[in-house]
mmCIF file of N, CA and C in Angstrom:
data_model
loop_
_atom_site.group_PDB
_atom_site.id
_atom_site.type_symbol
_atom_site.label_atom_id
_atom_site.label_comp_id
_atom_site.label_asym_id
_atom_site.label_seq_id
_atom_site.Cartn_x
_atom_site.Cartn_y
_atom_site.Cartn_z
ATOM 1 N N MET A 1 85.235 -27.977 69.772
ATOM 2 C CA MET A 1 85.077 -27.857 68.330
ATOM 3 C C MET A 1 85.181 -29.256 67.725
ATOM 4 N N ASP A 2 84.233 -29.602 66.858
ATOM 5 C CA ASP A 2 84.299 -30.912 66.222
ATOM 6 C C ASP A 2 85.351 -30.898 65.111
ATOM 7 N N GLN A 3 85.578 -32.064 64.531
ATOM 8 C CA GLN A 3 86.628 -32.189 63.512
ATOM 9 C C GLN A 3 86.386 -31.254 62.328
ATOM 10 N N SER A 4 85.127 -31.151 61.871
ATOM 11 C CA SER A 4 84.874 -30.292 60.705
ATOM 12 C C SER A 4 85.128 -28.828 61.038
ATOM 13 N N GLY A 5 84.814 -28.406 62.262
ATOM 14 C CA GLY A 5 85.101 -27.030 62.669
ATOM 15 C C GLY A 5 86.582 -26.741 62.625
ATOM 16 N N GLY A 6 87.375 -27.708 63.064
ATOM 17 C CA GLY A 6 88.825 -27.560 63.008
ATOM 18 C C GLY A 6 89.335 -27.512 61.583
ATOM 19 N N LEU A 7 88.714 -28.312 60.719
ATOM 20 C CA LEU A 7 89.118 -28.304 59.309
ATOM 21 C C LEU A 7 88.761 -26.977 58.644
ATOM 22 N N TYR A 8 87.596 -26.416 58.992
ATOM 23 C CA TYR A 8 87.227 -25.126 58.405
ATOM 24 C C TYR A 8 88.146 -24.014 58.901
ATOM 25 N N ALA A 9 88.570 -24.080 60.148
ATOM 26 C CA ALA A 9 89.536 -23.096 60.661
ATOM 27 C C ALA A 9 90.854 -23.216 59.901
ATOM 28 N N LYS A 10 91.256 -24.445 59.643
ATOM 29 C CA LYS A 10 92.493 -24.677 58.888
ATOM 30 C C LYS A 10 92.331 -24.210 57.439
ATOM 31 N N LEU A 11 91.146 -24.459 56.858
ATOM 32 C CA LEU A 11 90.877 -23.994 55.498
ATOM 33 C C LEU A 11 90.971 -22.470 55.442
ATOM 34 N N GLU A 12 90.388 -21.801 56.421
ATOM 35 C CA GLU A 12 90.450 -20.336 56.457
ATOM 36 C C GLU A 12 91.898 -19.856 56.538
ATOM 37 N N GLU A 13 92.663 -20.486 57.382
ATOM 38 C CA GLU A 13 94.079 -20.121 57.526
ATOM 39 C C GLU A 13 94.825 -20.259 56.197
ATOM 40 N N ARG A 14 94.603 -21.365 55.511
ATOM 41 C CA ARG A 14 95.306 -21.624 54.249
ATOM 42 C C ARG A 14 94.839 -20.690 53.133
ATOM 43 N N ILE A 15 93.524 -20.417 53.061
ATOM 44 C CA ILE A 15 93.008 -19.516 52.028
ATOM 45 C C ILE A 15 93.556 -18.110 52.237
ATOM 46 N N LEU A 16 93.516 -17.623 53.469
ATOM 47 C CA LEU A 16 93.994 -16.265 53.735
ATOM 48 C C LEU A 16 95.496 -16.137 53.548
ATOM 49 N N ALA A 17 96.204 -17.247 53.677
ATOM 50 C CA ALA A 17 97.645 -17.244 53.415
ATOM 51 C C ALA A 17 97.937 -17.391 51.920
ATOM 52 N N ARG A 18 96.884 -17.546 51.127
ATOM 53 C CA ARG A 18 96.984 -17.769 49.676
ATOM 54 C C ARG A 18 97.811 -19.008 49.360
ATOM 55 N N ASP A 19 97.663 -20.023 50.204
ATOM 56 C CA ASP A 19 98.359 -21.306 50.048
ATOM 57 C C ASP A 19 97.430 -22.252 49.304
ATOM 58 N N GLN A 20 97.527 -22.283 47.989
ATOM 59 C CA GLN A 20 96.606 -23.073 47.180
ATOM 60 C C GLN A 20 96.756 -24.567 47.428
ATOM 61 N N ILE A 21 97.966 -25.038 47.590
ATOM 62 C CA ILE A 21 98.176 -26.469 47.840
ATOM 63 C C ILE A 21 97.622 -26.847 49.208
ATOM 64 N N GLY A 22 97.902 -26.039 50.218
ATOM 65 C CA GLY A 22 97.385 -26.313 51.559
ATOM 66 C C GLY A 22 95.865 -26.260 51.611
ATOM 67 N N ALA A 23 95.263 -25.272 50.931
ATOM 68 C CA ALA A 23 93.805 -25.163 50.893
ATOM 69 C C ALA A 23 93.197 -26.366 50.184
ATOM 70 N N SER A 24 93.833 -26.814 49.114
ATOM 71 C CA SER A 24 93.341 -27.990 48.395
ATOM 72 C C SER A 24 93.410 -29.234 49.269
ATOM 73 N N THR A 25 94.481 -29.369 50.030
ATOM 74 C CA THR A 25 94.626 -30.517 50.931
ATOM 75 C C THR A 25 93.507 -30.531 51.963
ATOM 76 N N VAL A 26 93.218 -29.372 52.561
ATOM 77 C CA VAL A 26 92.141 -29.291 53.552
ATOM 78 C C VAL A 26 90.799 -29.562 52.887
ATOM 79 N N TYR A 27 90.593 -29.048 51.668
ATOM 80 C CA TYR A 27 89.359 -29.316 50.931
ATOM 81 C C TYR A 27 89.143 -30.823 50.789
ATOM 82 N N TYR A 28 90.179 -31.535 50.374
ATOM 83 C CA TYR A 28 90.049 -32.986 50.218
ATOM 84 C C TYR A 28 89.815 -33.664 51.562
ATOM 85 N N ASP A 29 90.396 -33.140 52.634
ATOM 86 C CA ASP A 29 90.119 -33.678 53.971
ATOM 87 C C ASP A 29 88.642 -33.514 54.318
ATOM 88 N N LEU A 30 88.056 -32.371 53.954
ATOM 89 C CA LEU A 30 86.628 -32.139 54.205
ATOM 90 C C LEU A 30 85.766 -33.098 53.393
ATOM 91 N N VAL A 31 86.129 -33.321 52.135
ATOM 92 C CA VAL A 31 85.387 -34.269 51.288
ATOM 93 C C VAL A 31 85.482 -35.669 51.879
ATOM 94 N N ARG A 32 86.691 -36.082 52.269
ATOM 95 C CA ARG A 32 86.873 -37.418 52.856
ATOM 96 C C ARG A 32 86.122 -37.562 54.182
ATOM 97 N N ALA A 33 85.945 -36.447 54.893
ATOM 98 C CA ALA A 33 85.203 -36.481 56.158
ATOM 99 C C ALA A 33 83.698 -36.545 55.926
ATOM 100 N N GLY A 34 83.274 -36.468 54.662
ATOM 101 C CA GLY A 34 81.853 -36.592 54.335
ATOM 102 C C GLY A 34 81.055 -35.314 54.514
ATOM 103 N N ARG A 35 81.727 -34.166 54.551
ATOM 104 C CA ARG A 35 81.002 -32.904 54.701
ATOM 105 C C ARG A 35 80.203 -32.638 53.431
ATOM 106 N N PRO A 36 78.989 -32.105 53.554
ATOM 107 C CA PRO A 36 78.161 -31.821 52.374
ATOM 108 C C PRO A 36 78.818 -30.775 51.468
ATOM 109 N N ARG A 37 78.680 -30.984 50.162
ATOM 110 C CA ARG A 37 79.277 -30.048 49.200
ATOM 111 C C ARG A 37 78.780 -28.624 49.397
ATOM 112 N N ALA A 38 77.473 -28.481 49.639
ATOM 113 C CA ALA A 38 76.917 -27.134 49.823
ATOM 114 C C ALA A 38 77.552 -26.443 51.030
ATOM 115 N N GLU A 39 77.815 -27.198 52.079
ATOM 116 C CA GLU A 39 78.455 -26.639 53.274
ATOM 117 C C GLU A 39 79.882 -26.187 52.961
ATOM 118 N N ILE A 40 80.624 -27.016 52.223
ATOM 119 C CA ILE A 40 82.007 -26.680 51.871
ATOM 120 C C ILE A 40 82.034 -25.409 51.025
ATOM 121 N N VAL A 41 81.153 -25.321 50.040
ATOM 122 C CA VAL A 41 81.101 -24.133 49.185
ATOM 123 C C VAL A 41 80.716 -22.911 50.010
ATOM 124 N N ARG A 42 79.696 -23.050 50.866
ATOM 125 C CA ARG A 42 79.253 -21.929 51.704
ATOM 126 C C ARG A 42 80.395 -21.404 52.568
ATOM 127 N N GLU A 43 81.107 -22.305 53.215
ATOM 128 C CA GLU A 43 82.199 -21.895 54.099
ATOM 129 C C GLU A 43 83.362 -21.296 53.323
ATOM 130 N N THR A 44 83.652 -21.839 52.152
ATOM 131 C CA THR A 44 84.731 -21.298 51.327
ATOM 132 C C THR A 44 84.401 -19.876 50.882
ATOM 133 N N VAL A 45 83.169 -19.654 50.460
ATOM 134 C CA VAL A 45 82.747 -18.311 50.053
ATOM 135 C C VAL A 45 82.762 -17.371 51.256
ATOM 136 N N ARG A 46 82.295 -17.830 52.402
ATOM 137 C CA ARG A 46 82.298 -17.005 53.617
ATOM 138 C C ARG A 46 83.713 -16.551 53.955
ATOM 139 N N ILE A 47 84.659 -17.462 53.828
ATOM 140 C CA ILE A 47 86.055 -17.157 54.155
ATOM 141 C C ILE A 47 86.651 -16.172 53.151
ATOM 142 N N HIS A 48 86.433 -16.417 51.883
ATOM 143 C CA HIS A 48 87.160 -15.682 50.836
ATOM 144 C C HIS A 48 86.473 -14.395 50.397
ATOM 145 N N ALA A 49 85.160 -14.341 50.428
ATOM 146 C CA ALA A 49 84.423 -13.212 49.852
ATOM 147 C C ALA A 49 84.833 -11.840 50.385
ATOM 148 N N PRO A 50 85.076 -11.671 51.673
ATOM 149 C CA PRO A 50 85.431 -10.324 52.150
ATOM 150 C C PRO A 50 86.752 -9.790 51.595
ATOM 151 N N TYR A 51 87.557 -10.651 51.025
ATOM 152 C CA TYR A 51 88.886 -10.250 50.569
ATOM 153 C C TYR A 51 89.010 -10.122 49.063
ATOM 154 N N THR A 52 87.972 -10.496 48.334
ATOM 155 C CA THR A 52 88.032 -10.448 46.876
ATOM 156 C C THR A 52 86.898 -9.575 46.365
ATOM 157 N N HIS A 53 87.231 -8.617 45.526
ATOM 158 C CA HIS A 53 86.255 -7.688 44.977
ATOM 159 C C HIS A 53 86.173 -7.934 43.475
ATOM 160 N N VAL A 54 85.280 -8.804 43.089
ATOM 161 C CA VAL A 54 85.134 -9.205 41.695
ATOM 162 C C VAL A 54 84.475 -8.063 40.935
ATOM 163 N N PRO A 55 84.831 -7.725 39.749
ATOM 164 C CA PRO A 55 85.841 -8.338 38.898
ATOM 165 C C PRO A 55 87.166 -7.581 38.912
ATOM 166 N N TYR A 56 87.442 -6.873 39.948
ATOM 167 C CA TYR A 56 88.584 -5.957 39.955
ATOM 168 C C TYR A 56 89.925 -6.592 40.292
ATOM 169 N N HIS A 57 89.969 -7.877 40.584
ATOM 170 C CA HIS A 57 91.220 -8.585 40.841
ATOM 171 C C HIS A 57 92.036 -7.916 41.944
ATOM 172 N N GLN A 58 91.371 -7.628 43.041
ATOM 173 C CA GLN A 58 92.104 -7.038 44.149
ATOM 174 C C GLN A 58 91.628 -7.636 45.460
ATOM 175 N N ARG A 59 92.497 -7.587 46.428
ATOM 176 C CA ARG A 59 92.202 -7.995 47.796
ATOM 177 C C ARG A 59 92.627 -6.860 48.698
ATOM 178 N N ILE A 60 91.923 -6.697 49.799
ATOM 179 C CA ILE A 60 92.314 -5.708 50.788
ATOM 180 C C ILE A 60 92.907 -6.477 51.966
ATOM 181 N N ASP A 61 94.208 -6.330 52.175
ATOM 182 C CA ASP A 61 94.909 -6.988 53.280
ATOM 183 C C ASP A 61 95.385 -5.919 54.247
ATOM 184 N N ASP A 62 94.783 -5.874 55.427
ATOM 185 C CA ASP A 62 95.174 -4.887 56.442
ATOM 186 C C ASP A 62 95.171 -3.468 55.885
ATOM 187 N N GLY A 63 94.188 -3.161 55.056
ATOM 188 C CA GLY A 63 94.056 -1.824 54.506
ATOM 189 C C GLY A 63 94.861 -1.559 53.247
ATOM 190 N N PHE A 64 95.663 -2.514 52.818
ATOM 191 C CA PHE A 64 96.472 -2.357 51.617
ATOM 192 C C PHE A 64 95.831 -3.111 50.458
ATOM 193 N N VAL A 65 95.741 -2.447 49.314
ATOM 194 C CA VAL A 65 95.180 -3.088 48.122
ATOM 195 C C VAL A 65 96.249 -3.989 47.514
ATOM 196 N N ARG A 66 95.884 -5.251 47.289
ATOM 197 C CA ARG A 66 96.776 -6.210 46.633
ATOM 198 C C ARG A 66 96.071 -6.663 45.357
ATOM 199 N N PHE A 67 96.744 -6.560 44.247
ATOM 200 C CA PHE A 67 96.163 -6.997 42.986
ATOM 201 C C PHE A 67 96.486 -8.468 42.776
ATOM 202 N N VAL A 68 95.449 -9.248 42.592
ATOM 203 C CA VAL A 68 95.593 -10.690 42.459
ATOM 204 C C VAL A 68 94.690 -11.182 41.338
ATOM 205 N N ASN A 69 94.919 -12.378 40.897
ATOM 206 C CA ASN A 69 94.087 -12.993 39.871
ATOM 207 C C ASN A 69 93.526 -14.282 40.446
ATOM 208 N N ASN A 70 92.731 -14.155 41.502
ATOM 209 C CA ASN A 70 92.270 -15.366 42.164
ATOM 210 C C ASN A 70 90.764 -15.445 42.326
ATOM 211 N N ASP A 71 90.013 -14.676 41.570
ATOM 212 C CA ASP A 71 88.568 -14.794 41.694
ATOM 213 C C ASP A 71 87.981 -15.769 40.680
ATOM 214 N N HIS A 72 88.840 -16.458 39.944
ATOM 215 C CA HIS A 72 88.358 -17.414 38.954
ATOM 216 C C HIS A 72 88.444 -18.854 39.451
ATOM 217 N N CYS A 73 89.042 -19.054 40.605
ATOM 218 C CA CYS A 73 89.264 -20.396 41.132
ATOM 219 C C CYS A 73 88.719 -20.463 42.548
ATOM 220 N N LEU A 74 87.875 -21.431 42.830
ATOM 221 C CA LEU A 74 87.207 -21.528 44.125
ATOM 222 C C LEU A 74 88.181 -21.546 45.287
ATOM 223 N N LEU A 75 89.257 -22.292 45.177
ATOM 224 C CA LEU A 75 90.188 -22.413 46.299
ATOM 225 C C LEU A 75 91.443 -21.573 46.109
ATOM 226 N N SER A 76 91.326 -20.516 45.326
ATOM 227 C CA SER A 76 92.500 -19.673 45.132
ATOM 228 C C SER A 76 92.840 -19.008 46.429
#
């Protein structure tokens, strides 16, 4: 796995943990690594989309509905 693949795995881990600071740190690591913006957005949406049902402010975690307010921020 190349460096960007490892960073995307780390980004996925941080997003699914709802760690906004950690996800932001990985995002900046991806920017500093020169990854294309479209790629970063695509991967972020791929990671987060299955867990957020807009506009209902809910996530499904292991079959349990969790009400959250995180569909307004890209790295929420």
